[in-house]
Tab-separated table of C-alpha atoms in Angstrom:
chain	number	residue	atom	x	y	z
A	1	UNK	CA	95.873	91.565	77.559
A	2	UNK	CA	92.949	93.989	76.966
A	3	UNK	CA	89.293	93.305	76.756
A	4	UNK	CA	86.183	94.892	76.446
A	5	UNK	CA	83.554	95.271	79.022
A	6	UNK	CA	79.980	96.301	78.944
A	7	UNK	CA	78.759	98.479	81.720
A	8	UNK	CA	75.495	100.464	82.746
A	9	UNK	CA	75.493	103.660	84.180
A	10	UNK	CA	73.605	107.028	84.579
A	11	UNK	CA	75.754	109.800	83.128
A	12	UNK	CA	75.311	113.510	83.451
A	13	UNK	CA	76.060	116.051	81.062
A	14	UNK	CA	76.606	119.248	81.809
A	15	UNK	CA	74.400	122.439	80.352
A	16	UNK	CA	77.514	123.732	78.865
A	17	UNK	CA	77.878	120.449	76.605
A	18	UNK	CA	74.385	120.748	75.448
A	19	UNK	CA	75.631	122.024	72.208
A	20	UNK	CA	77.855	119.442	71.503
A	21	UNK	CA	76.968	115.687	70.325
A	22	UNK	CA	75.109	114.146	72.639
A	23	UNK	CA	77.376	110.734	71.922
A	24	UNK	CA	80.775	112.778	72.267
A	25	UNK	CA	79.392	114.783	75.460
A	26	UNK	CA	78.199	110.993	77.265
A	27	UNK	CA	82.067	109.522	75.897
A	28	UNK	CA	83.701	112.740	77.351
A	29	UNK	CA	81.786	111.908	80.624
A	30	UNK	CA	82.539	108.164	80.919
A	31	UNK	CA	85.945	108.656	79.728
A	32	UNK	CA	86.328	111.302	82.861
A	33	UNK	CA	84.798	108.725	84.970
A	34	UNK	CA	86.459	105.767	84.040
A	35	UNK	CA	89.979	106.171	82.528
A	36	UNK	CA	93.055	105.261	83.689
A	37	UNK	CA	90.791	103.393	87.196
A	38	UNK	CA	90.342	100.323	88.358
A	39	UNK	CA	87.829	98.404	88.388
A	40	UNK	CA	87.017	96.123	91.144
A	41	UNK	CA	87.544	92.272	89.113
A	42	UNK	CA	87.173	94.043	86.272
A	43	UNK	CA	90.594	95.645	85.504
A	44	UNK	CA	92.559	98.931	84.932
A	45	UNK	CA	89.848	100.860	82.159
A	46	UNK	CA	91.722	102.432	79.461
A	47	UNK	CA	88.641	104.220	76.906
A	48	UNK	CA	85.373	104.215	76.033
A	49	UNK	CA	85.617	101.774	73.499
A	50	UNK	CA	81.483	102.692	71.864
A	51	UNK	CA	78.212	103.114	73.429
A	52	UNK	CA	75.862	100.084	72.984
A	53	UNK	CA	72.544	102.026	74.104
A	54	UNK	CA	71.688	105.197	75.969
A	55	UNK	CA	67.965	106.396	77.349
A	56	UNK	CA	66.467	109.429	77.022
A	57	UNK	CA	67.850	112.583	78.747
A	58	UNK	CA	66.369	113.155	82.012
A	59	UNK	CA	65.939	116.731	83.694
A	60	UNK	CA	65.874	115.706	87.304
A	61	UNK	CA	64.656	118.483	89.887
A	62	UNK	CA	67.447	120.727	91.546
A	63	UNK	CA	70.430	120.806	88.654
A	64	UNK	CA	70.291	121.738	84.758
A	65	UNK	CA	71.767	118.134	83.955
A	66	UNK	CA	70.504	115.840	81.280
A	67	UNK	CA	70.593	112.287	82.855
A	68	UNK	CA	71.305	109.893	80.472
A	69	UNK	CA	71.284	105.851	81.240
A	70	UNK	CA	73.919	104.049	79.144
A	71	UNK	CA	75.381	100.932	78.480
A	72	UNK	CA	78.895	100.897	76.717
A	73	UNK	CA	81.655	99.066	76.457
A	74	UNK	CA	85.384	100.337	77.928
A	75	UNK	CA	88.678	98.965	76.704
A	76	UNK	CA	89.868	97.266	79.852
A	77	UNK	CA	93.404	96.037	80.725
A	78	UNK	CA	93.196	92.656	82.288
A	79	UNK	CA	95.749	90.378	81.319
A	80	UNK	CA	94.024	86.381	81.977
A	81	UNK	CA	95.832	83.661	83.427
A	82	UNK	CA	98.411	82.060	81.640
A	83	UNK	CA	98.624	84.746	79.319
A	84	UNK	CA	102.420	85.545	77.992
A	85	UNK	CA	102.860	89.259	77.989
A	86	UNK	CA	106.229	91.534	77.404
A	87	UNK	CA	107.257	94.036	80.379
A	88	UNK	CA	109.861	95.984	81.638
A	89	UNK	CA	111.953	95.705	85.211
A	90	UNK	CA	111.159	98.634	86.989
A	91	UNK	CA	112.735	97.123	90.134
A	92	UNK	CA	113.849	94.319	91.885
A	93	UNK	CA	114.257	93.742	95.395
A	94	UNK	CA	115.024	90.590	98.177
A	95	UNK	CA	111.096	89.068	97.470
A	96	UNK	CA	110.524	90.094	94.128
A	97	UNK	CA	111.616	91.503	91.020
A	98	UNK	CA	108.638	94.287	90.060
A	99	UNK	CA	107.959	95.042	86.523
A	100	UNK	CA	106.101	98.227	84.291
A	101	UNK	CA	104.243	98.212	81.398
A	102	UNK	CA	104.697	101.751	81.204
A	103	UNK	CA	100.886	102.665	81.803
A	104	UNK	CA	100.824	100.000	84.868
A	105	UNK	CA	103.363	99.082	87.461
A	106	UNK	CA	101.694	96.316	89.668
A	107	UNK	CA	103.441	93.640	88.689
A	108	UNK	CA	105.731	91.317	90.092
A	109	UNK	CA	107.326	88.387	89.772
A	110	UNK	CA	107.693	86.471	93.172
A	111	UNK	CA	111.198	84.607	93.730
A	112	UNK	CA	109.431	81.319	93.656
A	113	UNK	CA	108.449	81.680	89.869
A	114	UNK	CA	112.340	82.660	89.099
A	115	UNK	CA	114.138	80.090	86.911
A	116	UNK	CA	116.274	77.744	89.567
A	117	UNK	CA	118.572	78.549	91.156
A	118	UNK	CA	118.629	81.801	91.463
A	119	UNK	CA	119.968	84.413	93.771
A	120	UNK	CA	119.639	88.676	94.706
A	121	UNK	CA	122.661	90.111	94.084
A	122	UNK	CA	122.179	93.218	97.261
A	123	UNK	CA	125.016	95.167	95.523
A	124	UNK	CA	123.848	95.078	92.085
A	125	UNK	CA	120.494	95.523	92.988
A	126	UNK	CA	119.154	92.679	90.790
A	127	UNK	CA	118.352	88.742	90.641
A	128	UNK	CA	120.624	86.509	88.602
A	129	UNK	CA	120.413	82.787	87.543
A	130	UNK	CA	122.817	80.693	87.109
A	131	UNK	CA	122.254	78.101	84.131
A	132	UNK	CA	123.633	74.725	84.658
A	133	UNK	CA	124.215	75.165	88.301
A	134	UNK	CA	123.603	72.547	90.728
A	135	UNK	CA	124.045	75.168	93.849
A	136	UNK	CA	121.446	75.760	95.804
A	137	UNK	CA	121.216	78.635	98.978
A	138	UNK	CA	122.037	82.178	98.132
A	139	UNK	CA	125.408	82.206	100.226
A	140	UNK	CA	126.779	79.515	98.167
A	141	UNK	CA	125.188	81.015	94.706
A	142	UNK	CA	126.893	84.682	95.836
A	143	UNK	CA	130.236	83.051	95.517
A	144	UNK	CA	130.285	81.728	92.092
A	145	UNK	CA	132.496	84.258	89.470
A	146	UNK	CA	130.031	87.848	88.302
A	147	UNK	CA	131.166	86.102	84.756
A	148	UNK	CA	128.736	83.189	85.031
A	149	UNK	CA	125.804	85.092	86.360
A	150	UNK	CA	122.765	85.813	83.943
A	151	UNK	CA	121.517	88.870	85.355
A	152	UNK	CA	117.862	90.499	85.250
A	153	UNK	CA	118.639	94.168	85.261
A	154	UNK	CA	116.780	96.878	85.305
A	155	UNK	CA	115.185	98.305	82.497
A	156	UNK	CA	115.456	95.266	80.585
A	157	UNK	CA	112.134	93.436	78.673
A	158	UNK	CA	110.988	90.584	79.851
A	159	UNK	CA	108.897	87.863	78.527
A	160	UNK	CA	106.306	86.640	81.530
A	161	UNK	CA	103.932	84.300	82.264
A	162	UNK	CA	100.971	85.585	83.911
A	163	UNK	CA	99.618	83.290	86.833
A	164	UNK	CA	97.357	85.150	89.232
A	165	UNK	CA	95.666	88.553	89.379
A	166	UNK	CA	94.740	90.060	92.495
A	167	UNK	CA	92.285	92.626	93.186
A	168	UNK	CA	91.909	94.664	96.785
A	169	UNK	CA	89.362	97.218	97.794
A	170	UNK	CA	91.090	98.871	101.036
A	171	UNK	CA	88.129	101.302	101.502
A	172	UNK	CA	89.138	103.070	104.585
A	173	UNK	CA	85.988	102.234	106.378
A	174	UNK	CA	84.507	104.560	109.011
A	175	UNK	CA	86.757	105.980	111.708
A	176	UNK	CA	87.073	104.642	115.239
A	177	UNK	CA	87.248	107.717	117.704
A	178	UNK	CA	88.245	105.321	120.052
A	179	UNK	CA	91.664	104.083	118.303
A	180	UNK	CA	92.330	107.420	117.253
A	181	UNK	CA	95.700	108.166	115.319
A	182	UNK	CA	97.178	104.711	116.268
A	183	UNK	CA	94.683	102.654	113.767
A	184	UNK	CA	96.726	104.087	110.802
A	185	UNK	CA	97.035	101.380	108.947
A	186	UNK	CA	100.174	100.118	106.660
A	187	UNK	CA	100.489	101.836	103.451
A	188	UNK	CA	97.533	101.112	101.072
A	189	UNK	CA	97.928	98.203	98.735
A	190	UNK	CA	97.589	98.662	95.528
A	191	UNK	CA	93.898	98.230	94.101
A	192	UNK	CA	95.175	95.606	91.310
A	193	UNK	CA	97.940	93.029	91.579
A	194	UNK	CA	99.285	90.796	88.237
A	195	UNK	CA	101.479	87.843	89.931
A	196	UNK	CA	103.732	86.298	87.184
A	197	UNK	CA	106.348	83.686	86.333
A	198	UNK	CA	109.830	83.535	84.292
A	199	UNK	CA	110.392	80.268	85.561
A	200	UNK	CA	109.728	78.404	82.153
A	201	UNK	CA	111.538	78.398	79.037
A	202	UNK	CA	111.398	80.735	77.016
A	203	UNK	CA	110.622	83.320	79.629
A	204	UNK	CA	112.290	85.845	81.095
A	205	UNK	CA	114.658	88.711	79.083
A	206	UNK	CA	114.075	88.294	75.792
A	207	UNK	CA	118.227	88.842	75.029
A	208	UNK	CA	118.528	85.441	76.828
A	209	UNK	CA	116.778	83.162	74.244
A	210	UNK	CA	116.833	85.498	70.535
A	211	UNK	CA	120.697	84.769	70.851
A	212	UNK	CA	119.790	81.419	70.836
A	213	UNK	CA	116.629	81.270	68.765
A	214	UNK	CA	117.071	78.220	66.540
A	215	UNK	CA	118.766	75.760	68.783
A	216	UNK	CA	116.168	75.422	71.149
A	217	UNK	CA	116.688	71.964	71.280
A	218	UNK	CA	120.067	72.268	73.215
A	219	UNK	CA	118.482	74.592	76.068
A	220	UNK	CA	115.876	71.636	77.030
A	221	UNK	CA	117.369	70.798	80.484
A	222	UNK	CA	117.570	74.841	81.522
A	223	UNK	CA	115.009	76.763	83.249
A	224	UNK	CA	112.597	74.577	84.547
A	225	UNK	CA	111.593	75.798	88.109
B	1	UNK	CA	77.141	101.453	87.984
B	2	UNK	CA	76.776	98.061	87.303
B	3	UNK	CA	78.976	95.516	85.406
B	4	UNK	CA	76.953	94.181	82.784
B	5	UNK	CA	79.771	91.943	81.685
B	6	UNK	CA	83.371	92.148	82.966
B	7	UNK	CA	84.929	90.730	79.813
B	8	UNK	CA	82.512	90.656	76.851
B	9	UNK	CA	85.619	90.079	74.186
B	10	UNK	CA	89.090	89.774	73.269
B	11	UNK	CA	91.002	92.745	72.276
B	12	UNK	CA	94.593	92.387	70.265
B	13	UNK	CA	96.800	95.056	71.308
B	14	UNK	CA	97.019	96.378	67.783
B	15	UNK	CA	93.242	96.747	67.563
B	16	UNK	CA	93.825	98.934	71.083
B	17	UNK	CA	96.825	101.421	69.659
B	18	UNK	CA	94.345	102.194	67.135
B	19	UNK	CA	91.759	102.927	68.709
B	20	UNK	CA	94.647	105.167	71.240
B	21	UNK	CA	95.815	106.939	68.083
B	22	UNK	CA	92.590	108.097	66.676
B	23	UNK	CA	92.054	109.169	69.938
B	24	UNK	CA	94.910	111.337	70.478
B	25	UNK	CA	94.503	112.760	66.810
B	26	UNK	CA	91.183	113.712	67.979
B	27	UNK	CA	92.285	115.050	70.630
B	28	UNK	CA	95.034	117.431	68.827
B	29	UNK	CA	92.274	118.850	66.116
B	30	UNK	CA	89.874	119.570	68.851
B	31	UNK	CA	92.558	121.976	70.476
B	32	UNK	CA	93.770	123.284	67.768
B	33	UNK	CA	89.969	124.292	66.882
B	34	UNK	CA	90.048	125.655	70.313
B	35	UNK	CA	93.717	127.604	69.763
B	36	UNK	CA	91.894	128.998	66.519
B	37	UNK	CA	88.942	130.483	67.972
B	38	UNK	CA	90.476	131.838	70.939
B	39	UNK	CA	92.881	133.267	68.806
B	40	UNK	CA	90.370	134.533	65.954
B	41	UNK	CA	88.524	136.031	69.422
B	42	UNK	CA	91.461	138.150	70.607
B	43	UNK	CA	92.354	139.615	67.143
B	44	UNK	CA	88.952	140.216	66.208
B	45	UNK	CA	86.385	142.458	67.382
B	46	UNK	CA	87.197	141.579	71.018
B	47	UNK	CA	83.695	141.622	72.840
B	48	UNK	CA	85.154	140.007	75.669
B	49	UNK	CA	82.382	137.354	75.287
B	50	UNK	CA	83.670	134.181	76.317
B	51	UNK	CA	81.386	131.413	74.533
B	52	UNK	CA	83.587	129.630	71.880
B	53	UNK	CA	80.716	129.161	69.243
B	54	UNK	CA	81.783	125.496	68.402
B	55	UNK	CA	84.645	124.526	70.586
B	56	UNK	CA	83.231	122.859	73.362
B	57	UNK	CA	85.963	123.389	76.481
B	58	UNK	CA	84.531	120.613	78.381
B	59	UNK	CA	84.646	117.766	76.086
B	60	UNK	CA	88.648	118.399	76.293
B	61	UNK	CA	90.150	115.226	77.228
B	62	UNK	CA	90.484	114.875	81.034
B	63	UNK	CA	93.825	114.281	82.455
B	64	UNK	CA	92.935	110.710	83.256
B	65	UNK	CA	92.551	109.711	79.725
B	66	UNK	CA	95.549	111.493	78.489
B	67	UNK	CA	98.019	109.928	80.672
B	68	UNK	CA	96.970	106.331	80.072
B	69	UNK	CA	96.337	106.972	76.895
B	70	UNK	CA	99.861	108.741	76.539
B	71	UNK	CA	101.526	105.857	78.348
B	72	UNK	CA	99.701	102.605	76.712
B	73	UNK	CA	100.621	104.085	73.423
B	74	UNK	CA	104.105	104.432	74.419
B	75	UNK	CA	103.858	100.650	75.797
B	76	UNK	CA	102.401	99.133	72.463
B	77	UNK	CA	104.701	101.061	69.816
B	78	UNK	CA	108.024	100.422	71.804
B	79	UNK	CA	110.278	98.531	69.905
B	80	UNK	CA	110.219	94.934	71.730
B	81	UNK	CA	106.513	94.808	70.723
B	82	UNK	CA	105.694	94.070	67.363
B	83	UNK	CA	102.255	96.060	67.547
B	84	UNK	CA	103.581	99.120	65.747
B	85	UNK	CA	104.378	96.931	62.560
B	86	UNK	CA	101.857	95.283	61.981
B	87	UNK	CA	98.328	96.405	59.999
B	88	UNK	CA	95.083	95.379	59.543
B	89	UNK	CA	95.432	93.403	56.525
B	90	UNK	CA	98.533	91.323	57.710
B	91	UNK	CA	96.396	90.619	60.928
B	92	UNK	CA	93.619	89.731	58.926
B	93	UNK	CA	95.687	87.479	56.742
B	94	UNK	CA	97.319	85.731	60.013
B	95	UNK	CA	94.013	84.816	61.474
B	96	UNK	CA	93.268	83.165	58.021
B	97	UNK	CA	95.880	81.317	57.546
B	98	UNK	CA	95.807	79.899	61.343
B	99	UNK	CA	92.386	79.016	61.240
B	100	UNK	CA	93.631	75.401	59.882
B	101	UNK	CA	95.880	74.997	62.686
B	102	UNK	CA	92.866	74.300	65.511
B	103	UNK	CA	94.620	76.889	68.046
B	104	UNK	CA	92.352	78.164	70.509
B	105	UNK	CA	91.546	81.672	70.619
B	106	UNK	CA	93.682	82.182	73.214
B	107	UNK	CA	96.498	81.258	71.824
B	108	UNK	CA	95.482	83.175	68.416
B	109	UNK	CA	95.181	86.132	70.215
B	110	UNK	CA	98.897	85.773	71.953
B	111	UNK	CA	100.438	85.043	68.436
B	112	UNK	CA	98.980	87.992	67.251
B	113	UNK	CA	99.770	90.156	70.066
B	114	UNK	CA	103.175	89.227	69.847
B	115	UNK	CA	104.513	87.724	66.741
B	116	UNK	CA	106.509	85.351	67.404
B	117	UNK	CA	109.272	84.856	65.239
B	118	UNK	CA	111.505	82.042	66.762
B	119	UNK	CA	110.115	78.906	67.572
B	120	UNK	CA	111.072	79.293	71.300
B	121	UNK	CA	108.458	81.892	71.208
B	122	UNK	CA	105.939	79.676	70.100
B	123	UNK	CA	106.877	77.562	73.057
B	124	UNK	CA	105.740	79.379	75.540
B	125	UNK	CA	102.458	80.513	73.960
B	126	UNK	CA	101.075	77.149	72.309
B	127	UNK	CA	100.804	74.576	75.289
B	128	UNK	CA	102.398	70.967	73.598
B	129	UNK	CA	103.621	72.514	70.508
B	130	UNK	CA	105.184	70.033	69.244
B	131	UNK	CA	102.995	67.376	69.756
B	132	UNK	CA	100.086	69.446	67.991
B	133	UNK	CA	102.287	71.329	65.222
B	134	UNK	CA	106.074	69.388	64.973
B	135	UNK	CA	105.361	69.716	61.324
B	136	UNK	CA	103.269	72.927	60.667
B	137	UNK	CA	105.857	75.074	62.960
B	138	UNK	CA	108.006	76.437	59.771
B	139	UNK	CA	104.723	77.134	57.717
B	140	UNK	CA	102.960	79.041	61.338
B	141	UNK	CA	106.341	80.671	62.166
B	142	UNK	CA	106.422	81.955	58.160
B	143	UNK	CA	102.481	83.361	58.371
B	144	UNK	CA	103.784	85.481	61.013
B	145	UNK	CA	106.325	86.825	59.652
B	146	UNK	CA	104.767	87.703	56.973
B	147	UNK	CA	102.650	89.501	58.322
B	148	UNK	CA	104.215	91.822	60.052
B	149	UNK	CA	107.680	91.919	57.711
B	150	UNK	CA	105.292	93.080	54.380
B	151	UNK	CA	103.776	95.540	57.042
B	152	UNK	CA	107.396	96.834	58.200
B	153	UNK	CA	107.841	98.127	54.257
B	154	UNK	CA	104.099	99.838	54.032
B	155	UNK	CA	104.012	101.035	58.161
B	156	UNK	CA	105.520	104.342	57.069
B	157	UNK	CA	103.319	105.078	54.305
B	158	UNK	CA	99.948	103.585	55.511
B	159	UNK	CA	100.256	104.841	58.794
B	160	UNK	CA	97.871	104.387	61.625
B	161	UNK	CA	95.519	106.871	61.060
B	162	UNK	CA	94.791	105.833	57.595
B	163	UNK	CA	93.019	102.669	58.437
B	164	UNK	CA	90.107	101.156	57.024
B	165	UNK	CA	86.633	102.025	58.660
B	166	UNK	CA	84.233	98.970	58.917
B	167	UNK	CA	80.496	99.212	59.614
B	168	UNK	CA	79.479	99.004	62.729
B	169	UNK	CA	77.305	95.777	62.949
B	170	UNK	CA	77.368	94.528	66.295
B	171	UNK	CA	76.737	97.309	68.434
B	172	UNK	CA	72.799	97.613	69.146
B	173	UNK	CA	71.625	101.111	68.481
B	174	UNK	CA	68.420	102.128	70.015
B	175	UNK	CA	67.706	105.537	69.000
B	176	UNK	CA	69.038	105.120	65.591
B	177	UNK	CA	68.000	108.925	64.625
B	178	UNK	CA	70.375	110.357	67.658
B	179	UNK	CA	72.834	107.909	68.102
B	180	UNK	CA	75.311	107.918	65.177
B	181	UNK	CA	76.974	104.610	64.771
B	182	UNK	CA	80.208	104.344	65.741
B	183	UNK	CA	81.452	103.678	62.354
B	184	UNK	CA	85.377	103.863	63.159
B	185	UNK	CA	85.324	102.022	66.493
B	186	UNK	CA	85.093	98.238	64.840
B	187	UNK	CA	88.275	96.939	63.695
B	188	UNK	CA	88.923	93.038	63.621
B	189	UNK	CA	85.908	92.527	66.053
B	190	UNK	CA	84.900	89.303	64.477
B	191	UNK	CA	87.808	87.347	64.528
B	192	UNK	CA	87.590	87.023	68.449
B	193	UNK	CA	83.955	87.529	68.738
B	194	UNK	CA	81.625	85.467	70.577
B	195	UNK	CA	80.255	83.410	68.294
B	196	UNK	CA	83.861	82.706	66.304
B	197	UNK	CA	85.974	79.541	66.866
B	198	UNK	CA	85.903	79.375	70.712
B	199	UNK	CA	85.303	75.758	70.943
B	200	UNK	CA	88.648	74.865	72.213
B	201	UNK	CA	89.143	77.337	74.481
B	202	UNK	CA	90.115	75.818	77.732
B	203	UNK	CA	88.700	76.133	81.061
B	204	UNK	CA	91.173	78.210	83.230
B	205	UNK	CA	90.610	81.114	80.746
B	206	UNK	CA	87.095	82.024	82.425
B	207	UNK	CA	86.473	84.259	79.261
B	208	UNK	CA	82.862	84.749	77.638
B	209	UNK	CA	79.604	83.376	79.076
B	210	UNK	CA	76.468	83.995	77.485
C-alpha cells in the first residue's frame, strides 16, 4: 500500500532557516513541497521518509537562498495491482460504489467487479447482492423481499481487491481566445484513480465473511463474478 | 524534479504509522518550544524583538503535511486495521517464521499489513492457498496471531513512540560531517529490501528494478 520513492530535486532554504539544521530545514522544504500531492505514476506522497544525499549550498545571484540539490526518498501511497487493502464506503451511486481511506477518496469500485447479481437500491442509496440468487436484471432483483438483500452501506469497511490505478494530468493548457468561455471543460478529474473489485470471495464488508470465518468451505459456490 | 525511482521499496503500514507518530510528536514539542518562548518573551523584559532565539517558525509543519499526516494516522490505527496492535518485535517474529513458507514478498507484505486471522482472509491474499499451504494454514494462521495478540497485552505500555532505533545502514551519506544519519527513520527496512527474498515475486507486480 505505501512505498518509498527516491527523487532529485533542488531545494531552497530560506535565510530565516539558516539557523536551524540544515537536514530539518531541506525535510521542512520537501515536506512543504511534496505532502499530501500527487505524483504523476508515482502516487499520493505522504513524508519525507530520509535524505539519501544533498550538494553543497548554492548562493545563486538575485535571492539570499541556499540551493541545495538532494536526493531523498518520500513515503508514497500507491497501492499495486492485486493488492488486498481495507476501506470505507464513502458513497455509492448507479455506476459505482466509491470508497475512503480517510486520507484518500479516489476509489471506486465499478458495478462490473460487484459480486453477481447485484442490484442499486435508488431509495436506500446503496448496492446489495443477493447470495444464492439466480435473478438477473435489476427490475427483477428490486422485487425480491429487503430481508434477503446483503447490503453495502455506507460507512461500512470493506475488504477490496485492487485491479487498476489510473493517473490523469488535466493541465489546463493555454487558453483559446477564440473559444472563449464556452471551452470550459467538465469538472476536473481527479489526478489519481484506484479501480477495485469485491467480486471474489472473501471480499467485500468484512461483517459478511468474520460471521462465517471457519466454514469457508460451505460459501464455495457464492461470490464469484 | 526528477523521479529517480518511483518505487524503490515496500513499506508495511505499521512501519508508516511510525514513522506518522514520531512525526506528529515532533511536531507537538516543536510548538510547545515555540508557546514557551513566546510566552517567556511577553513576560520578560519585553523588547518587542521578534527573533525566537531557537524556535525556528518556518520549519513548523505546513498544512499539507498535517492533514495527511492527521488523516493516514487516523486510517492505520482505526479499529478494522490491525496496524495499531502490532510492534516491531511481533513483525519481526512473523517475517521469521514465514520465511519457510516460500510466499512472495508480496504476499508477506499483505499478511503483515493485515493480519489475517481467519483462513478466508488468507484466501484472498495467498493466490492457490490451498494447493501451496492445505497443511501449514493452522501453523501460518497461529504466527499471526501471535503476533499481534502478545502485542495487544504490551501496545499500551510499549507504545509507539518507544520503539527501537536501528542504525541507519542503507542510506548513502555523502557529507558525513553535515549530514547526521537518520538514525530513527529505519525500521524493518530489510525484510522487504531489495536484495531480500524477491525471487518469487510475480510479474504483474512491476515492483523493483535495478
Amino acid at each position: 500500500m505505501f512505498c518509498l520513492a527516491v527523487l532529485k530535486d533542488t531545494v531552497a532554504v530560506h535565510p530565516t532557516n539558516f539557523g536551524a539544521p540544515v537536514d530539518d530545514a531541506l525535510i521542512a522544504e520537501i515536506n512543504k513541497k511534496y505532502a499530501n500531492r500527487v505524483l504523476h505514476d508515482v502516487g499520493l506522497c505522504i513524508c519525507v521518509f530520509d535524505l539519501s544525499e544533498a550538494g553543497e549550498g548554492k548562493v545563486r545571484y538575485g535571492d539570499g537562498f541556499l540551493w541545495y540539490k538532494v536526493v531523498f526518498r518520500l513515503v508514497v501511497f500507491r497501492p499495486f495491482t492485486s493488492e488486498v487493502i481495507l476501506a470505507k464506503v464513502k458513497s455509492s451511486d448507479e455506476d459505482s460504489i466509491r470508497l475512503t481511506l480517510g486520507f484518500f477518496d479516489d476509489i471506486y469500485i465499478p458495478t462490473a467487479y460487484l459480486p453477481q447479481p447485484t442490484a442499486f437500491d435508488p431509495n436506500e442509496r446503496a448496492h446489495f447482492w443477493l447470495p444464492d440468487s439466480t435473478l438477473t436484471g435489476a427490475s427483477a432483483l428490486l422485487d425480491t423481499p429487503v430481508a434477503e438483500r446483503m447490503y453495502i452501506d455506507q460507512g461500512e469497511a470493506l475488504r477490496v481487491r485492487v485491479e487498476a490505478d489510473e493517473f490523469c494530468d488535466d493541465e489546463p493548457g493555454p487558453p483559446r481566445a477564440a473559444e472563449g468561455v464556452t471551452s470550459r471543460r467538465e469538472p476536473t478529474r481527479p489526478p489519481y484513480i484506484v479501480c477495485c473489485s469485491i467480486a471474489e470471495q472473501g471480499l467485500g464488508p468484512v461483517a459478511w465473511w468474520n460471521g462465517s470465518g471457519q466454514a469457508d468451505d460451505g460459501g464455495d459456490e457464492i461470490g464469484e463474478g | 524534479m526528477e523521479v529517480v525511482n518511483p518505487r524503490a521499496a515496500l513499506l508495511s503500514n505499521y512501519e508508516v504509522l511510525s514513522l506518522l507518530r514520531e512525526l506528529e510528536s515532533e511536531n507537538l514539542l516543536r510548538t510547545k518550544a515555540a508557546l514557551r518562548i513566546k510566552r517567556e518573551e511577553e513576560t520578560g523584559i519585553g523588547t518587542g524583538g521578534s527573533l525566537p532565539l531557537g524556535g525556528n517558525p518556518h520549519l513548523e509543519a505546513s498544512e499539507n503535511l498535517r492533514t495527511i499526516e492527521v488523516e493516514a494516522i487516523g486510517y492505520l490505527s482505526a479499529e478494522y486495521l490491525p496496524t495499531a496492535n502490532q510492534t516491531e518485535e511481533g513483525i519481526s517474529r512473523l517475517v521469521k517464521s514465514l520465511a519457510s513458507c516460500n510466499l512472495t514478498k508480496a504476499e508477506k507484505l499483505q499478511i503483515v499489513n493485515l493480519a489475517p486471522t481467519i483462513p478466508v482472509e488468507l484466501y484472498v491474499i495467498v493466490e492457490e492457498l490451498e494447493d501451496r499451504f492445505g497443511d501449514q494454514l493452522d501453523d501460518i494462521l497461529e504466527n499471526i496471531r501471535s503476533s499481534t495478540t502478545s502485542a495487544r497485552e504490551t501496545a499500551q505500555t510499549n507504545g509507539i513512540n518507544g520503539q527501537v532505533e536501528h542504525s541507519a545502514d542503507t542510506v548513502q551519506v555523502i557529507q558525513d560531517g553535515q549530514w547526521d544519519e537518520d538514525a530513527d527513520a529505519i525500521y524493518e527496512e530489510d525484510i522487504y529490501d531489495d536484495t531480500g527474498a524477491g525471487n518469487g515475486v510475480e510479474g504483474d507486480l512491476e515492483m523493483d528494478e535495478d
